[in-house]
Amino acid sequence: MPVVHRLAAAALLAALLTAHAAHAADRPPSNLQARTWAATCASCHHADTAPGAKLPAQTLQPLAGRSQAELIDAMQAFRSGTRPSTVMGQIARGYDDAQIAAIAGWLSRQPQEAP
């Protein structure tokens, strides 16, 4: 394959990848992606505990079933540092606004855990 054709093919591939990335950035995260991000919360908040199950005494506040707006406000406050935390500030800084909204939306749609 001549060099010109290889350069043209590389330029076309780069343009297609750029267009795909731009298109993906315009779409809201899928439910599966939001669930994957929210899985991070389960290790401390036991977001994966079945409804009605007895939660361990050291469990942090459950997140399932809380309002999306409340969860978004909390994560943004952790991210900005206006809400003090030991770990949540670091975790929250790893997500952008769209990701936080997707995580909060997914968690808010989950059945509320029994006390």
PDB file of C-alpha atoms in Angstrom:
ATOM      1  CA  MET A   1       0.000   0.000   0.000  1.00  0.00           C
ATOM      2  CA  PRO A   2       1.497   3.362  -0.963  1.00  0.00           C
ATOM      3  CA  VAL A   3       2.372   5.838   1.803  1.00  0.00           C
ATOM      4  CA  VAL A   4      -0.339   8.257   0.637  1.00  0.00           C
ATOM      5  CA  HIS A   5      -3.003   5.568   1.010  1.00  0.00           C
ATOM      6  CA  ARG A   6      -1.735   4.636   4.483  1.00  0.00           C
ATOM      7  CA  LEU A   7      -1.805   8.282   5.550  1.00  0.00           C
ATOM      8  CA  ALA A   8      -5.307   8.701   4.154  1.00  0.00           C
ATOM      9  CA  ALA A   9      -6.465   5.530   5.931  1.00  0.00           C
ATOM     10  CA  ALA A  10      -4.908   6.708   9.204  1.00  0.00           C
ATOM     11  CA  ALA A  11      -6.538  10.129   8.850  1.00  0.00           C
ATOM     12  CA  LEU A  12      -9.921   8.517   8.135  1.00  0.00           C
ATOM     13  CA  LEU A  13      -9.578   6.216  11.140  1.00  0.00           C
ATOM     14  CA  ALA A  14      -8.632   9.143  13.384  1.00  0.00           C
ATOM     15  CA  ALA A  15     -11.623  11.144  12.127  1.00  0.00           C
ATOM     16  CA  LEU A  16     -13.998   8.220  12.739  1.00  0.00           C
ATOM     17  CA  LEU A  17     -12.665   7.666  16.266  1.00  0.00           C
ATOM     18  CA  THR A  18     -12.969  11.368  17.051  1.00  0.00           C
ATOM     19  CA  ALA A  19     -16.525  11.477  15.711  1.00  0.00           C
ATOM     20  CA  HIS A  20     -17.462   8.385  17.710  1.00  0.00           C
ATOM     21  CA  ALA A  21     -16.006   9.860  20.919  1.00  0.00           C
ATOM     22  CA  ALA A  22     -17.826  13.158  20.360  1.00  0.00           C
ATOM     23  CA  HIS A  23     -21.101  11.327  19.688  1.00  0.00           C
ATOM     24  CA  ALA A  24     -20.679   9.178  22.812  1.00  0.00           C
ATOM     25  CA  ALA A  25     -20.013  12.289  24.906  1.00  0.00           C
ATOM     26  CA  ASP A  26     -23.313  13.818  23.729  1.00  0.00           C
ATOM     27  CA  ARG A  27     -25.369  10.839  24.911  1.00  0.00           C
ATOM     28  CA  PRO A  28     -26.351  10.413  28.543  1.00  0.00           C
ATOM     29  CA  PRO A  29     -24.774   7.407  30.257  1.00  0.00           C
ATOM     30  CA  SER A  30     -26.699   4.154  29.877  1.00  0.00           C
ATOM     31  CA  ASN A  31     -28.432   2.462  32.782  1.00  0.00           C
ATOM     32  CA  LEU A  32     -25.747  -0.239  32.699  1.00  0.00           C
ATOM     33  CA  GLN A  33     -22.985   2.363  32.888  1.00  0.00           C
ATOM     34  CA  ALA A  34     -24.704   4.137  35.788  1.00  0.00           C
ATOM     35  CA  ARG A  35     -25.096   0.801  37.586  1.00  0.00           C
ATOM     36  CA  THR A  36     -21.412   0.056  37.053  1.00  0.00           C
ATOM     37  CA  TRP A  37     -20.381   3.423  38.514  1.00  0.00           C
ATOM     38  CA  ALA A  38     -22.822   2.994  41.427  1.00  0.00           C
ATOM     39  CA  ALA A  39     -21.265  -0.378  42.256  1.00  0.00           C
ATOM     40  CA  THR A  40     -18.393   1.598  43.773  1.00  0.00           C
ATOM     41  CA  CYS A  41     -20.806   2.741  46.488  1.00  0.00           C
ATOM     42  CA  ALA A  42     -21.740  -0.801  47.535  1.00  0.00           C
ATOM     43  CA  SER A  43     -18.524  -1.573  49.396  1.00  0.00           C
ATOM     44  CA  CYS A  44     -19.331   1.013  52.090  1.00  0.00           C
ATOM     45  CA  HIS A  45     -23.039   1.716  51.694  1.00  0.00           C
ATOM     46  CA  HIS A  46     -24.113  -1.854  50.897  1.00  0.00           C
ATOM     47  CA  ALA A  47     -26.108  -0.657  47.904  1.00  0.00           C
ATOM     48  CA  ASP A  48     -26.210  -4.254  46.687  1.00  0.00           C
ATOM     49  CA  THR A  49     -27.994  -5.591  49.798  1.00  0.00           C
ATOM     50  CA  ALA A  50     -31.313  -7.239  49.057  1.00  0.00           C
ATOM     51  CA  PRO A  51     -34.401  -5.424  50.345  1.00  0.00           C
ATOM     52  CA  GLY A  52     -35.328  -6.686  53.810  1.00  0.00           C
ATOM     53  CA  ALA A  53     -31.852  -8.039  54.562  1.00  0.00           C
ATOM     54  CA  LYS A  54     -30.255  -7.227  57.912  1.00  0.00           C
ATOM     55  CA  LEU A  55     -27.454  -4.683  57.395  1.00  0.00           C
ATOM     56  CA  PRO A  56     -24.204  -4.866  59.370  1.00  0.00           C
ATOM     57  CA  ALA A  57     -24.011  -2.378  62.261  1.00  0.00           C
ATOM     58  CA  GLN A  58     -21.062  -0.490  60.741  1.00  0.00           C
ATOM     59  CA  THR A  59     -22.892   0.151  57.461  1.00  0.00           C
ATOM     60  CA  LEU A  60     -22.947   3.758  56.322  1.00  0.00           C
ATOM     61  CA  GLN A  61     -26.197   5.435  55.364  1.00  0.00           C
ATOM     62  CA  PRO A  62     -28.012   3.374  52.680  1.00  0.00           C
ATOM     63  CA  LEU A  63     -28.341   5.139  49.330  1.00  0.00           C
ATOM     64  CA  ALA A  64     -31.004   3.081  47.569  1.00  0.00           C
ATOM     65  CA  GLY A  65     -34.323   4.859  47.205  1.00  0.00           C
ATOM     66  CA  ARG A  66     -33.052   8.299  48.252  1.00  0.00           C
ATOM     67  CA  SER A  67     -33.984  11.193  46.002  1.00  0.00           C
ATOM     68  CA  GLN A  68     -31.803  11.868  42.991  1.00  0.00           C
ATOM     69  CA  ALA A  69     -31.556  15.573  43.875  1.00  0.00           C
ATOM     70  CA  GLU A  70     -30.409  14.782  47.432  1.00  0.00           C
ATOM     71  CA  LEU A  71     -27.721  12.391  46.166  1.00  0.00           C
ATOM     72  CA  ILE A  72     -26.513  14.871  43.539  1.00  0.00           C
ATOM     73  CA  ASP A  73     -26.308  17.670  46.113  1.00  0.00           C
ATOM     74  CA  ALA A  74     -24.345  15.464  48.509  1.00  0.00           C
ATOM     75  CA  MET A  75     -21.867  14.289  45.856  1.00  0.00           C
ATOM     76  CA  GLN A  76     -21.306  17.822  44.569  1.00  0.00           C
ATOM     77  CA  ALA A  77     -20.754  19.064  48.125  1.00  0.00           C
ATOM     78  CA  PHE A  78     -18.227  16.282  48.738  1.00  0.00           C
ATOM     79  CA  ARG A  79     -16.521  17.055  45.416  1.00  0.00           C
ATOM     80  CA  SER A  80     -16.258  20.783  46.130  1.00  0.00           C
ATOM     81  CA  GLY A  81     -15.099  20.232  49.706  1.00  0.00           C
ATOM     82  CA  THR A  82     -18.027  22.121  51.258  1.00  0.00           C
ATOM     83  CA  ARG A  83     -19.165  18.905  52.949  1.00  0.00           C
ATOM     84  CA  PRO A  84     -16.421  17.398  55.123  1.00  0.00           C
ATOM     85  CA  SER A  85     -15.480  13.780  54.561  1.00  0.00           C
ATOM     86  CA  THR A  86     -12.690  11.302  54.964  1.00  0.00           C
ATOM     87  CA  VAL A  87     -13.042   9.408  51.685  1.00  0.00           C
ATOM     88  CA  MET A  88     -16.079  10.759  49.814  1.00  0.00           C
ATOM     89  CA  GLY A  89     -14.342  13.935  48.639  1.00  0.00           C
ATOM     90  CA  GLN A  90     -11.714  11.858  46.861  1.00  0.00           C
ATOM     91  CA  ILE A  91     -14.307   9.538  45.354  1.00  0.00           C
ATOM     92  CA  ALA A  92     -16.586  12.384  44.237  1.00  0.00           C
ATOM     93  CA  ARG A  93     -13.727  14.190  42.476  1.00  0.00           C
ATOM     94  CA  GLY A  94     -13.457  11.161  40.190  1.00  0.00           C
ATOM     95  CA  TYR A  95     -16.858  11.846  38.609  1.00  0.00           C
ATOM     96  CA  ASP A  96     -18.145  14.653  36.415  1.00  0.00           C
ATOM     97  CA  ASP A  97     -21.647  16.151  36.689  1.00  0.00           C
ATOM     98  CA  ALA A  98     -23.192  13.753  34.143  1.00  0.00           C
ATOM     99  CA  GLN A  99     -21.734  10.734  35.909  1.00  0.00           C
ATOM    100  CA  ILE A 100     -22.931  11.951  39.311  1.00  0.00           C
ATOM    101  CA  ALA A 101     -26.429  12.509  37.902  1.00  0.00           C
ATOM    102  CA  ALA A 102     -26.434   9.019  36.354  1.00  0.00           C
ATOM    103  CA  ILE A 103     -25.258   7.362  39.591  1.00  0.00           C
ATOM    104  CA  ALA A 104     -27.800   9.313  41.652  1.00  0.00           C
ATOM    105  CA  GLY A 105     -30.571   8.452  39.208  1.00  0.00           C
ATOM    106  CA  TRP A 106     -29.764   4.752  39.291  1.00  0.00           C
ATOM    107  CA  LEU A 107     -29.533   4.663  43.101  1.00  0.00           C
ATOM    108  CA  SER A 108     -32.791   6.602  43.484  1.00  0.00           C
ATOM    109  CA  ARG A 109     -34.633   3.981  41.410  1.00  0.00           C
ATOM    110  CA  GLN A 110     -33.473   1.088  43.606  1.00  0.00           C
ATOM    111  CA  PRO A 111     -35.771  -0.329  46.284  1.00  0.00           C
ATOM    112  CA  GLN A 112     -35.169   1.236  49.677  1.00  0.00           C
ATOM    113  CA  GLU A 113     -33.346  -1.074  52.069  1.00  0.00           C
ATOM    114  CA  ALA A 114     -35.015  -2.187  55.291  1.00  0.00           C
ATOM    115  CA  PRO A 115     -33.538  -0.854  58.547  1.00  0.00           C
TER     116      PRO A 115
END
